[in-house]
Coordinates of C-alpha atoms in Angstrom, one line a residue:
Chain A
X29 CA 34.1 -32.7 -17.9
X30 CA 32.9 -35.7 -15.9
X31 CA 29.3 -36.0 -17.1
X32 CA 28.3 -38.4 -14.3
X33 CA 29.7 -36.2 -11.6
X34 CA 27.9 -33.1 -13.1
X35 CA 24.7 -35.2 -13.5
X36 CA 24.8 -36.1 -9.8
X37 CA 25.5 -32.5 -8.8
X38 CA 22.6 -31.3 -11.0
X39 CA 20.3 -33.9 -9.5
X40 CA 21.0 -32.7 -6.0
X41 CA 20.4 -29.2 -7.2
X42 CA 17.1 -30.2 -8.7
X43 CA 16.0 -31.9 -5.5
X44 CA 16.7 -28.6 -3.6
X45 CA 14.6 -26.8 -6.3
X46 CA 11.8 -29.4 -5.9
X47 CA 11.8 -28.9 -2.1
X48 CA 11.6 -25.1 -2.4
X49 CA 8.9 -25.3 -5.0
X50 CA 6.9 -27.6 -2.7
X51 CA 7.4 -25.1 0.1
X52 CA 6.0 -22.4 -2.1
X53 CA 3.1 -24.7 -3.0
X54 CA 2.3 -25.5 0.7
X55 CA 2.3 -21.8 1.6
X56 CA 0.1 -20.7 -1.3
X57 CA -3.5 -20.6 -0.2
X58 CA -5.0 -17.7 -2.2
X59 CA -4.4 -15.6 -5.4
X60 CA -2.5 -13.0 -3.4
X61 CA 0.0 -15.7 -2.4
X62 CA 0.1 -17.0 -6.0
X63 CA 0.6 -13.6 -7.7
X64 CA 2.5 -11.6 -5.0
X65 CA 3.9 -14.2 -2.6
X66 CA 1.6 -13.0 0.1
X67 CA 3.2 -9.5 0.1
X68 CA 5.5 -10.6 2.9
X69 CA 8.7 -11.8 1.3
X70 CA 12.0 -11.5 3.2
X71 CA 14.3 -8.8 1.8
X72 CA 17.1 -11.2 1.0
X73 CA 14.7 -13.4 -1.0
X74 CA 13.3 -10.3 -2.8
X75 CA 16.7 -8.9 -3.7
X76 CA 18.1 -12.2 -4.9
X77 CA 14.9 -13.0 -6.8
X78 CA 14.9 -9.6 -8.5
X79 CA 18.6 -9.9 -9.4
X80 CA 18.3 -13.5 -10.6
X81 CA 15.2 -12.6 -12.8
X82 CA 17.1 -9.5 -14.0
X83 CA 20.3 -11.3 -15.0
X84 CA 19.8 -14.1 -17.5
X85 CA 22.3 -16.4 -19.2
X86 CA 22.6 -13.9 -22.1
X87 CA 23.8 -11.2 -19.7
X88 CA 26.6 -13.5 -18.4
X89 CA 27.5 -15.5 -21.5
X90 CA 26.4 -13.1 -24.2
X91 CA 27.6 -9.8 -22.8
X92 CA 30.6 -11.4 -21.1
X93 CA 31.5 -12.7 -24.5
X94 CA 31.1 -9.2 -26.0
X95 CA 33.4 -7.9 -23.3
X96 CA 35.9 -10.6 -24.5
X97 CA 35.5 -9.2 -28.0
X98 CA 35.4 -5.5 -27.3
X99 CA 36.7 -5.0 -23.8
X100 CA 35.8 -3.4 -20.5
X101 CA 33.7 -0.5 -21.8
X102 CA 30.8 -2.7 -20.9
X103 CA 31.5 -1.9 -17.3
X104 CA 29.3 1.2 -18.0
X105 CA 26.5 -1.2 -18.5
X106 CA 27.0 -2.9 -15.1
X107 CA 27.1 0.6 -13.6
X108 CA 23.8 1.4 -15.2
X109 CA 22.4 -1.9 -14.0
X110 CA 23.3 -1.0 -10.5
X111 CA 22.5 2.8 -10.6
X112 CA 19.2 2.5 -12.5
X113 CA 18.2 -1.1 -12.3
X114 CA 18.8 -1.3 -8.5
X115 CA 19.2 2.2 -6.9
X116 CA 16.6 4.2 -8.9
X117 CA 14.3 1.2 -9.2
X118 CA 14.2 0.3 -5.6
X119 CA 14.4 3.7 -4.0
X120 CA 12.3 5.8 -6.4
X121 CA 10.1 3.2 -8.1
X122 CA 9.9 0.4 -5.6
X123 CA 8.7 2.1 -2.5
X124 CA 5.9 3.9 -4.3
X125 CA 4.9 0.8 -6.4
X126 CA 4.5 -1.2 -3.2
X127 CA 2.5 1.5 -1.4
X128 CA 0.2 2.5 -4.3
X129 CA -0.1 -1.1 -5.5
X130 CA -1.4 -2.1 -2.1
X131 CA -3.8 0.9 -2.0
X132 CA -5.2 -0.1 -5.4
X133 CA -5.3 -3.8 -4.6
X134 CA -3.1 -4.5 -7.7
X135 CA -1.5 -7.9 -8.1
X136 CA 0.2 -7.6 -11.5
X137 CA 1.8 -4.9 -13.6
X138 CA -1.1 -4.5 -16.0
X139 CA -3.5 -4.3 -13.0
X140 CA -1.3 -1.7 -11.3
X141 CA -1.3 0.6 -14.3
X142 CA -5.0 -0.2 -15.2
X143 CA -6.2 0.5 -11.6
X144 CA -4.1 3.6 -11.3
X145 CA -5.7 5.1 -14.4
X146 CA -9.1 3.5 -13.9
X147 CA -9.1 1.7 -17.2
X148 CA -10.0 -1.9 -17.9
X149 CA -8.9 -1.5 -21.5
X150 CA -5.5 -0.5 -20.4
X151 CA -5.1 -3.7 -18.4
X152 CA -6.1 -5.7 -21.5
X153 CA -3.7 -3.8 -23.7
X154 CA -0.7 -4.2 -21.4
X155 CA -1.5 -7.8 -20.9
X156 CA -1.7 -8.3 -24.6
X157 CA 1.7 -6.7 -25.2
X158 CA 3.2 -9.1 -22.6
X159 CA 1.3 -12.0 -24.1
X160 CA 2.5 -11.3 -27.6
X161 CA 6.2 -10.4 -26.9
X162 CA 7.2 -12.1 -23.7
X163 CA 7.0 -15.7 -25.0
X164 CA 9.6 -14.7 -27.7
X165 CA 11.9 -13.7 -24.9
X166 CA 11.1 -16.8 -22.9
X167 CA 11.9 -19.0 -25.9
X168 CA 15.4 -17.4 -26.2
X169 CA 16.2 -18.2 -22.6
X170 CA 14.7 -21.7 -23.1
X171 CA 16.8 -22.4 -26.2
X172 CA 20.0 -21.2 -24.6
X173 CA 19.5 -23.5 -21.6
X174 CA 18.6 -26.5 -23.9
X175 CA 21.7 -25.9 -26.0
X176 CA 23.8 -25.8 -22.8
X177 CA 22.4 -29.1 -21.6
X178 CA 22.9 -30.6 -25.0
X179 CA 26.6 -29.6 -25.0
X180 CA 27.3 -30.5 -21.3
X181 CA 25.2 -33.6 -20.8
X182 CA 25.2 -34.7 -24.4
X183 CA 21.4 -34.8 -24.4
X184 CA 19.1 -34.6 -27.4
X185 CA 18.3 -31.0 -28.0
X186 CA 14.5 -31.4 -28.2
X187 CA 14.6 -33.6 -25.1
X188 CA 16.7 -31.0 -23.2
X189 CA 14.2 -28.3 -24.3
X190 CA 11.2 -30.3 -22.9
X191 CA 13.0 -31.4 -19.8
X192 CA 14.1 -27.8 -18.9
X193 CA 10.7 -26.4 -19.6
X194 CA 9.1 -29.1 -17.5
X195 CA 11.3 -28.6 -14.5
X196 CA 10.6 -24.8 -14.5
X197 CA 6.9 -25.3 -15.3
X198 CA 6.3 -27.6 -12.3
X199 CA 7.5 -25.1 -9.6
X200 CA 6.0 -22.1 -11.4
X201 CA 2.6 -23.7 -11.9
X202 CA 2.3 -25.2 -8.4
X203 CA 4.5 -22.9 -6.3
X204 CA 3.3 -19.6 -7.8
X205 CA 5.4 -16.5 -7.1
X206 CA 6.4 -17.9 -3.6
X207 CA 7.9 -21.0 -5.3
X208 CA 9.5 -18.9 -8.0
X209 CA 11.1 -16.5 -5.5
X210 CA 12.3 -19.1 -3.1
X211 CA 14.0 -21.0 -5.9
X212 CA 15.4 -17.7 -7.3
X213 CA 17.0 -16.9 -4.0
X214 CA 18.9 -20.3 -4.2
X215 CA 19.8 -19.7 -7.8
X216 CA 20.9 -16.1 -7.1
X217 CA 23.2 -17.4 -4.4
X218 CA 24.7 -20.0 -6.7
X219 CA 25.2 -17.3 -9.3
X220 CA 27.1 -15.0 -6.9
X221 CA 29.3 -17.8 -5.6
X222 CA 30.1 -19.1 -9.2
X223 CA 30.9 -15.7 -10.7
X224 CA 32.7 -14.3 -7.7
X225 CA 34.9 -17.5 -7.7
X226 CA 35.6 -16.9 -11.4
X227 CA 36.6 -13.3 -10.9
X228 CA 38.9 -14.0 -7.8
X229 CA 40.5 -16.9 -9.6
X230 CA 41.2 -14.9 -12.8
X231 CA 42.8 -12.0 -10.9
X232 CA 44.8 -14.4 -8.7
X233 CA 46.1 -16.3 -11.7
X234 CA 47.1 -13.0 -13.4
X235 CA 49.0 -11.6 -10.4
X236 CA 46.4 -9.2 -9.0
X237 CA 44.0 -6.5 -10.2
X238 CA 46.5 -3.9 -11.5
X239 CA 48.9 -6.4 -13.0
X240 CA 46.0 -8.2 -14.8
X241 CA 44.7 -4.9 -16.3
X242 CA 48.2 -3.9 -17.3
X243 CA 48.7 -7.1 -19.3
X244 CA 45.4 -6.6 -21.0
X245 CA 46.2 -2.9 -21.8
X246 CA 49.6 -4.0 -23.3
X247 CA 47.7 -6.1 -25.8
X248 CA 45.9 -3.1 -27.4
X249 CA 48.1 -3.0 -30.5
X250 CA 46.9 -6.5 -31.4
X251 CA 43.5 -5.1 -32.3
X252 CA 44.8 -3.3 -35.4
X253 CA 47.1 -6.2 -36.2
X254 CA 44.7 -9.1 -35.7
X255 CA 41.1 -7.8 -35.6
X256 CA 40.5 -5.5 -38.6
X257 CA 36.7 -5.9 -38.5
X258 CA 36.5 -4.9 -34.8
X259 CA 39.1 -2.1 -35.3
X260 CA 36.9 -0.7 -38.1
X261 CA 33.9 -0.7 -35.8
X262 CA 35.9 1.5 -33.3
X263 CA 37.6 -1.0 -31.1
X264 CA 40.8 0.6 -29.5
X265 CA 41.7 -2.1 -27.0
X266 CA 40.2 -4.1 -24.2
X267 CA 40.8 -1.5 -21.5
X268 CA 39.7 1.5 -23.6
X269 CA 36.4 2.9 -24.7
X270 CA 35.6 2.6 -28.4
X271 CA 36.5 5.4 -30.7
X272 CA 33.9 8.3 -30.2
X273 CA 31.1 8.3 -32.7
X274 CA 32.1 4.9 -34.1
X275 CA 29.6 2.0 -34.8
X276 CA 30.6 0.2 -31.6
X277 CA 30.5 3.5 -29.5
X278 CA 26.9 4.0 -30.6
X279 CA 26.0 0.4 -29.9
X280 CA 27.6 0.5 -26.4
X281 CA 26.1 3.9 -25.5
X282 CA 22.7 3.8 -27.1
X283 CA 21.7 0.1 -27.1
X284 CA 23.5 -1.3 -24.1
X285 CA 24.0 1.6 -21.6
X286 CA 20.8 3.4 -22.3
X287 CA 18.6 0.8 -24.0
X288 CA 19.3 -2.1 -21.6
X289 CA 20.3 0.1 -18.6
X290 CA 17.1 2.2 -18.6
X291 CA 14.8 -0.4 -20.1
X292 CA 15.1 -2.6 -17.0
X293 CA 12.9 -0.1 -15.1
X294 CA 9.8 -1.0 -17.1
X295 CA 10.1 -4.8 -17.1
X296 CA 6.8 -6.1 -15.7
X297 CA 8.5 -9.2 -14.2
X298 CA 10.8 -7.0 -12.1
X299 CA 8.2 -4.3 -11.2
X300 CA 5.8 -6.8 -9.7
X301 CA 8.5 -7.8 -7.2
X302 CA 8.3 -4.5 -5.4
X303 CA 4.7 -5.4 -4.4
X304 CA 5.9 -8.6 -2.7
X305 CA 7.4 -7.0 0.4
X306 CA 5.7 -5.8 3.6
X307 CA 7.2 -2.3 3.9
X308 CA 9.8 0.1 2.4
X309 CA 12.2 -1.2 5.1
X310 CA 12.5 -4.5 3.2
X311 CA 13.2 -2.5 0.0
X312 CA 16.0 -0.5 1.6
X313 CA 17.6 -3.7 2.8
X314 CA 17.1 -5.2 -0.7
X315 CA 18.9 -2.2 -2.3
X316 CA 22.0 -3.1 -0.4
X317 CA 21.8 -6.8 -1.2
X318 CA 20.8 -6.3 -4.9
X319 CA 23.6 -3.9 -5.7
X320 CA 26.2 -6.4 -4.4
X321 CA 24.5 -9.1 -6.4
X322 CA 24.7 -7.2 -9.7
X323 CA 28.4 -6.2 -9.1
X324 CA 29.4 -9.8 -8.3
X325 CA 27.5 -11.3 -11.2
X326 CA 27.5 -9.0 -14.3
X327 CA 30.5 -7.0 -13.1
X328 CA 32.5 -10.2 -12.8
X329 CA 31.3 -11.6 -16.1
X330 CA 32.4 -8.4 -18.0
X331 CA 35.8 -8.2 -16.3
X332 CA 36.5 -11.9 -16.8
X333 CA 35.3 -11.8 -20.4
X334 CA 37.9 -9.1 -21.2
X335 CA 40.7 -10.8 -19.2
X336 CA 40.1 -14.0 -21.1
X337 CA 42.2 -12.5 -23.9
X338 CA 45.3 -12.6 -21.6
X339 CA 44.7 -16.2 -20.8
X340 CA 44.1 -17.2 -24.4
X341 CA 47.0 -15.2 -25.8
X342 CA 49.7 -16.1 -23.3
X343 CA 50.7 -19.7 -23.1
X344 CA 51.8 -19.5 -19.5
X345 CA 48.4 -18.6 -18.0
X346 CA 46.9 -22.1 -17.7
X347 CA 45.4 -22.4 -21.2
X348 CA 45.5 -25.8 -22.9
X349 CA 47.6 -26.5 -25.9
X350 CA 46.2 -25.4 -29.2
X351 CA 44.5 -22.2 -27.9
X352 CA 47.5 -20.2 -26.7
X353 CA 48.6 -17.4 -29.0
X354 CA 45.0 -16.5 -30.0
X355 CA 42.8 -13.7 -28.9
X356 CA 39.5 -14.6 -27.2
X357 CA 37.3 -14.0 -30.3
X358 CA 39.8 -15.9 -32.5
X359 CA 39.8 -18.9 -30.1
X360 CA 36.0 -18.8 -30.1
X361 CA 35.9 -19.0 -33.9
X362 CA 34.4 -15.6 -34.2
X363 CA 31.4 -16.4 -32.0
X364 CA 31.5 -14.2 -28.8
X365 CA 28.9 -16.5 -27.2
X366 CA 31.5 -19.2 -26.9
X367 CA 34.2 -17.1 -25.3
X368 CA 33.1 -17.5 -21.6
X369 CA 32.3 -21.3 -21.8
X370 CA 35.6 -21.9 -23.7
X371 CA 37.5 -19.9 -21.1
X372 CA 35.9 -21.8 -18.2
X373 CA 36.6 -25.2 -19.7
X374 CA 40.1 -24.5 -20.8
X375 CA 41.6 -22.1 -18.3
X376 CA 40.2 -23.0 -14.9
X377 CA 40.1 -26.1 -12.5
X378 CA 37.3 -28.6 -13.2
X379 CA 35.5 -27.7 -9.9
X380 CA 34.9 -24.2 -11.2
X381 CA 33.4 -25.7 -14.4
X382 CA 30.8 -27.5 -12.3
X383 CA 30.0 -24.4 -10.2
X384 CA 29.8 -22.3 -13.4
X385 CA 27.6 -24.9 -15.2
X386 CA 25.1 -24.6 -12.3
X387 CA 25.5 -20.8 -12.4
X388 CA 24.4 -20.8 -16.0
X389 CA 21.5 -23.2 -15.5
X390 CA 20.4 -21.0 -12.5
X391 CA 20.6 -17.8 -14.5
X392 CA 18.4 -19.4 -17.2
X393 CA 15.9 -21.0 -14.9
X394 CA 15.4 -18.0 -12.7
X395 CA 14.8 -15.7 -15.6
X396 CA 12.5 -18.2 -17.3
X397 CA 10.4 -18.9 -14.2
X398 CA 9.8 -15.1 -13.8
X399 CA 8.8 -14.8 -17.4
X400 CA 6.5 -17.8 -17.3
X401 CA 4.9 -16.4 -14.1
X402 CA 4.3 -12.9 -15.6
X403 CA 3.1 -14.3 -18.9
X404 CA 0.7 -16.6 -17.2
X405 CA -0.6 -14.1 -14.8
X406 CA -1.2 -11.6 -17.7
X407 CA -3.1 -14.3 -19.6
X408 CA -5.1 -15.7 -16.7
X409 CA -5.5 -12.8 -14.2
X410 CA -5.5 -9.7 -16.5
X411 CA -6.5 -10.8 -20.0
X412 CA -9.0 -13.6 -19.4
X413 CA -10.8 -12.0 -16.4
X414 CA -11.1 -8.6 -18.0
X415 CA -12.2 -9.9 -21.4
X416 CA -15.0 -12.0 -19.9
X417 CA -15.6 -9.3 -17.3
X418 CA -15.3 -11.8 -14.5
X419 CA -14.8 -10.5 -11.0
X420 CA -14.1 -13.9 -9.7
X421 CA -10.4 -14.7 -9.1
X422 CA -8.9 -18.1 -8.6
X423 CA -5.5 -19.6 -8.6
X424 CA -6.8 -22.2 -11.2
X425 CA -7.4 -19.5 -13.9
X426 CA -3.9 -18.0 -13.4
X427 CA -2.4 -21.5 -13.4
X428 CA -4.1 -22.3 -16.7
X429 CA -2.7 -19.0 -18.0
X430 CA 0.8 -20.1 -16.9
X431 CA 0.4 -23.5 -18.7
X432 CA -0.8 -21.7 -21.8
X433 CA 2.2 -19.3 -21.7
X434 CA 4.6 -22.2 -21.3
X435 CA 3.1 -24.1 -24.2
X436 CA 3.4 -21.0 -26.5
X437 CA 7.1 -20.5 -25.5
X438 CA 7.8 -24.2 -26.2
X439 CA 6.1 -24.1 -29.6
X440 CA 8.2 -21.0 -30.4
X441 CA 11.3 -22.7 -29.1
X442 CA 10.7 -25.6 -31.4
X443 CA 9.6 -23.7 -34.6
X444 CA 11.0 -20.2 -35.0
X445 CA 14.5 -19.7 -36.4
X446 CA 17.0 -18.3 -33.8
X447 CA 17.5 -15.0 -35.7
X448 CA 13.8 -14.1 -35.5
X449 CA 13.6 -15.0 -31.8
X450 CA 16.6 -12.9 -30.9
X451 CA 15.1 -9.9 -32.8
X452 CA 11.8 -10.6 -30.9
X453 CA 13.6 -10.1 -27.7
X454 CA 15.0 -6.8 -28.9
X455 CA 11.5 -5.8 -29.9
X456 CA 10.1 -6.8 -26.4
X457 CA 12.7 -4.7 -24.6
X458 CA 12.3 -1.7 -26.9
X459 CA 8.5 -1.8 -26.7
X460 CA 8.4 -2.3 -23.0
X461 CA 10.7 0.7 -22.3
X462 CA 8.9 3.2 -24.6
X463 CA 5.4 2.0 -23.9
X464 CA 5.5 1.3 -20.2
X465 CA 8.2 3.5 -18.6
X466 CA 6.5 6.9 -18.9
X467 CA 3.1 5.5 -17.8
X468 CA 4.7 3.7 -14.9
X469 CA 6.7 6.8 -13.8
X470 CA 3.6 9.0 -14.1
X471 CA 1.5 6.5 -12.2
X472 CA 4.0 6.8 -9.3
X473 CA 4.8 10.5 -9.4
X474 CA 2.5 12.6 -11.5
X475 CA -1.0 13.2 -10.1
X476 CA -2.0 15.3 -13.2
X477 CA -1.4 12.3 -15.6
X478 CA -4.6 11.2 -17.2
X479 CA -5.8 7.9 -18.8
X480 CA -5.9 9.6 -22.2
X481 CA -2.4 10.8 -21.7
X482 CA -1.2 7.3 -20.8
X483 CA -3.0 5.8 -23.9
X484 CA -1.3 8.4 -26.1
X485 CA 2.1 7.6 -24.5
X486 CA 1.7 3.8 -24.8
X487 CA 0.4 4.2 -28.4
X488 CA 3.3 6.5 -29.3
X489 CA 5.8 4.2 -27.6
X490 CA 4.6 1.0 -29.3
X491 CA 4.2 2.7 -32.7
X492 CA 7.5 4.6 -32.8
X493 CA 9.4 1.6 -31.3
X494 CA 8.0 -0.8 -33.9
X495 CA 8.6 1.7 -36.7
X496 CA 12.2 2.2 -35.6
X497 CA 12.8 -1.6 -35.3
X498 CA 11.2 -2.4 -38.7
X499 CA 12.5 0.6 -40.7
X500 CA 15.4 2.4 -38.9
X501 CA 17.6 0.2 -36.7
X502 CA 19.6 -1.9 -39.1
X503 CA 20.1 -4.9 -36.9
X504 CA 16.4 -5.5 -36.6
X505 CA 15.1 -4.0 -39.9
X506 CA 17.6 -6.1 -42.0
X507 CA 16.5 -9.3 -40.1
X508 CA 12.8 -8.6 -40.4
X509 CA 13.0 -7.7 -44.1
X510 CA 9.9 -5.6 -44.3
X511 CA 11.7 -2.4 -45.1
X512 CA 13.7 -4.1 -47.9
X513 CA 10.5 -5.6 -49.3
X514 CA 8.8 -2.2 -49.4
X515 CA 11.7 0.2 -50.3
X516 CA 14.5 -2.0 -51.5
X517 CA 16.8 -0.8 -48.7
X518 CA 17.5 -2.5 -45.3
X519 CA 16.7 0.8 -43.5
X520 CA 15.1 4.1 -44.4
X521 CA 17.9 6.4 -43.3
X522 CA 21.4 5.0 -44.1
X523 CA 23.3 8.1 -42.9
X524 CA 25.6 7.3 -40.0
X525 CA 24.8 7.0 -37.1
X526 CA 21.1 6.4 -37.6
X527 CA 21.2 2.7 -38.5
X528 CA 23.0 2.1 -35.1
X529 CA 21.0 4.4 -32.8
X530 CA 18.8 2.4 -30.5
X531 CA 15.1 3.0 -31.0
X532 CA 14.6 3.9 -27.4
X533 CA 16.7 7.1 -27.9
X534 CA 13.8 8.6 -29.8
X535 CA 10.8 6.5 -28.9
X536 CA 11.0 7.1 -25.1
X537 CA 11.2 11.0 -25.3
X538 CA 8.3 11.0 -27.9
X539 CA 6.3 8.8 -25.5
X540 CA 7.0 11.1 -22.6
X541 CA 6.0 14.1 -24.8
X542 CA 2.7 12.5 -25.8
X543 CA 1.9 11.7 -22.1
X544 CA 2.6 15.3 -21.0
X545 CA 0.8 17.0 -23.9
X546 CA -2.4 14.9 -23.8
X547 CA -2.6 14.8 -20.0
X548 CA -2.4 18.6 -19.8
X549 CA -5.0 18.9 -22.6
X550 CA -7.5 16.5 -20.9
X551 CA -9.4 16.8 -17.6
X552 CA -7.4 15.8 -14.5
X553 CA -8.4 12.6 -12.6
X554 CA -10.7 13.1 -9.6
X555 CA -8.9 14.3 -6.5
X556 CA -10.5 11.8 -4.0
X557 CA -9.3 8.9 -6.2
X558 CA -5.8 10.4 -6.3
X559 CA -5.8 10.8 -2.5
X560 CA -6.7 7.2 -2.2
X561 CA -3.9 6.2 -4.6
X562 CA -1.3 8.2 -2.8
X563 CA -2.8 7.5 0.6
X564 CA -2.8 11.2 1.4
X565 CA -3.6 11.8 5.1
X566 CA -6.5 14.1 5.8
X567 CA -6.5 16.6 8.6
X568 CA -8.4 14.2 10.8
X569 CA -5.6 11.7 10.3
X570 CA -7.8 9.3 8.5
Chain B
X2 CA 45.0 4.1 -13.0
X3 CA 44.6 0.4 -11.9
X4 CA 46.5 -0.6 -15.0
X5 CA 43.6 0.5 -17.2
X6 CA 44.6 2.2 -20.5
X7 CA 41.7 4.6 -20.7
X8 CA 40.3 7.1 -18.2
X9 CA 36.7 6.4 -19.2
X10 CA 37.1 2.7 -18.4
X11 CA 38.9 3.4 -15.2
X12 CA 36.0 5.8 -14.3
X13 CA 33.5 3.0 -15.1
X14 CA 35.5 0.6 -12.8
X15 CA 35.5 3.1 -10.0
X16 CA 31.9 4.2 -10.7
X17 CA 30.7 0.6 -10.2
X18 CA 32.4 0.4 -6.8
X19 CA 31.1 3.9 -5.8
X20 CA 27.5 3.2 -6.7
X21 CA 27.6 -0.1 -4.8
X22 CA 28.9 1.9 -1.8
X23 CA 26.0 4.4 -2.1
X24 CA 23.5 1.5 -2.2
X25 CA 25.2 -0.1 0.9
X26 CA 25.2 3.1 2.8
X27 CA 21.6 3.8 1.8
X28 CA 20.6 0.2 2.9
X29 CA 22.4 0.5 6.2
X30 CA 21.0 4.0 7.0
X31 CA 17.4 2.9 6.2
X32 CA 17.8 -0.6 7.6
X33 CA 15.0 -0.2 10.1
X34 CA 13.1 2.7 8.6
X35 CA 9.6 1.8 7.2
X36 CA 6.8 3.5 5.4
X37 CA 4.8 4.1 8.6
X38 CA 7.7 6.1 10.2
X39 CA 8.0 8.1 6.9
X40 CA 4.3 8.9 6.9
X41 CA 4.4 9.9 10.6
X42 CA 7.3 12.3 9.9
X43 CA 5.4 13.8 6.9
X44 CA 2.3 14.3 9.0
X45 CA 4.3 16.0 11.9
X46 CA 5.9 18.4 9.4
X47 CA 2.5 19.4 8.0

């Protein structure tokens, strides 16, 4: 790769980001602009921003690499991303979030839930969850981007970490959500162009869609021959689902399809975007744009990841000397994270490498900026104001919260070992889904839900999730070591499939049950307040 | 189908395209429909 040429391209890109960030800064005059982009964002900007915040580098490189290792079964995850993460989210959650959020004068996710259930303590609790776990997730994205800059531009890792954080920090701190969403729209467009080019080029080089799939299907016997570890986990070929009830089947279905697929509904950084548009018309338009965005980005990454096996294995598909004859995971030295970058650098023209490099940087920056903004608004707007019981609201307090959140993420990026950080992300996703999803859905659809019911649901969700992560789900419990320290075993129940069942499979239903049981048992909220929330029209048309 | 070895993966491939089509059709049908019109319709029904 020509480092100078990429450096110049990246510089032009950074100047575009600076201009968009400045535009956000110039148009930000009050806290509603800073937290909700003035509630008047264009549907294209909203959809691209939602998608770009949703899809991080790990979705492209990480899951794309897993598709290279295990195959196209991951397309069920992209289906869930579109069906649940876009259609259900925009149509069933988005329209009501926007309307009720406006009626309740909510600017953030904690404020939305807290105002809906008339509880200051709830705002503080949700903000605390975000404050504790989101910097862990931010640091994963930050580290991934710094490692990428280190390998492409040959930069010092720590300098890359600081530089990347500083660039994102500037437009988040000054531009607020307007700056973040304008930049996200640019980045989302780059992501679509980069990944669509990658997909089209891969199919074209392999002789078309059906021919490419046929070649990959014909390689299935190589799994037994060359990949005994993957075969033992249930891998049956790159165009086949894993063996039913195998380890990989449980991981794909429970952790990826359901855990990641459904978990996206309760992500605070995504939910807040529904409140940035003027009406449900913008959300309908964004549904169309967002679905295409997800198909062209993650759908492309998963297909290309699997097809990379054909390129790596056959010597006549444009692969450089020394790689041909290997399967993707073999060429990557056993590390699935390297499959996609290796494939890009070895199999495709250099111009695609530049586009793809910008695509990866965009994916990381857009996710990171959203996380910084939500963490900062939780600290400044929700936590600080409610703890000191201050009614005053200023952009300065929220900006200070953003700075504080960025500093914590940086410190974690510098200090914590990668294994712990990666597990921290899993904890954040698990806790978010089980703790927030039932409360969020009830806030939108169930008038009978009470504050006590929501407290019970969130408590159950957090408690059961953490118990599952520390004591039942092997991937996390083994890494954390608490279960082994107390019981001498890496997990409490070693009987298959329990060590591989995602915690959300049991924590979410228990959280829902707690919400329903306690809500029914306690007094319903006052009807006038609910009418105000749901903006029920009276007979006089008021 | 489509050169894919397994019916479930072929179904996933087609399901991705179908769900995007549903989103596109929904977006087009509701392109100009906003909350205010929805509320008006609800009121006229009642």
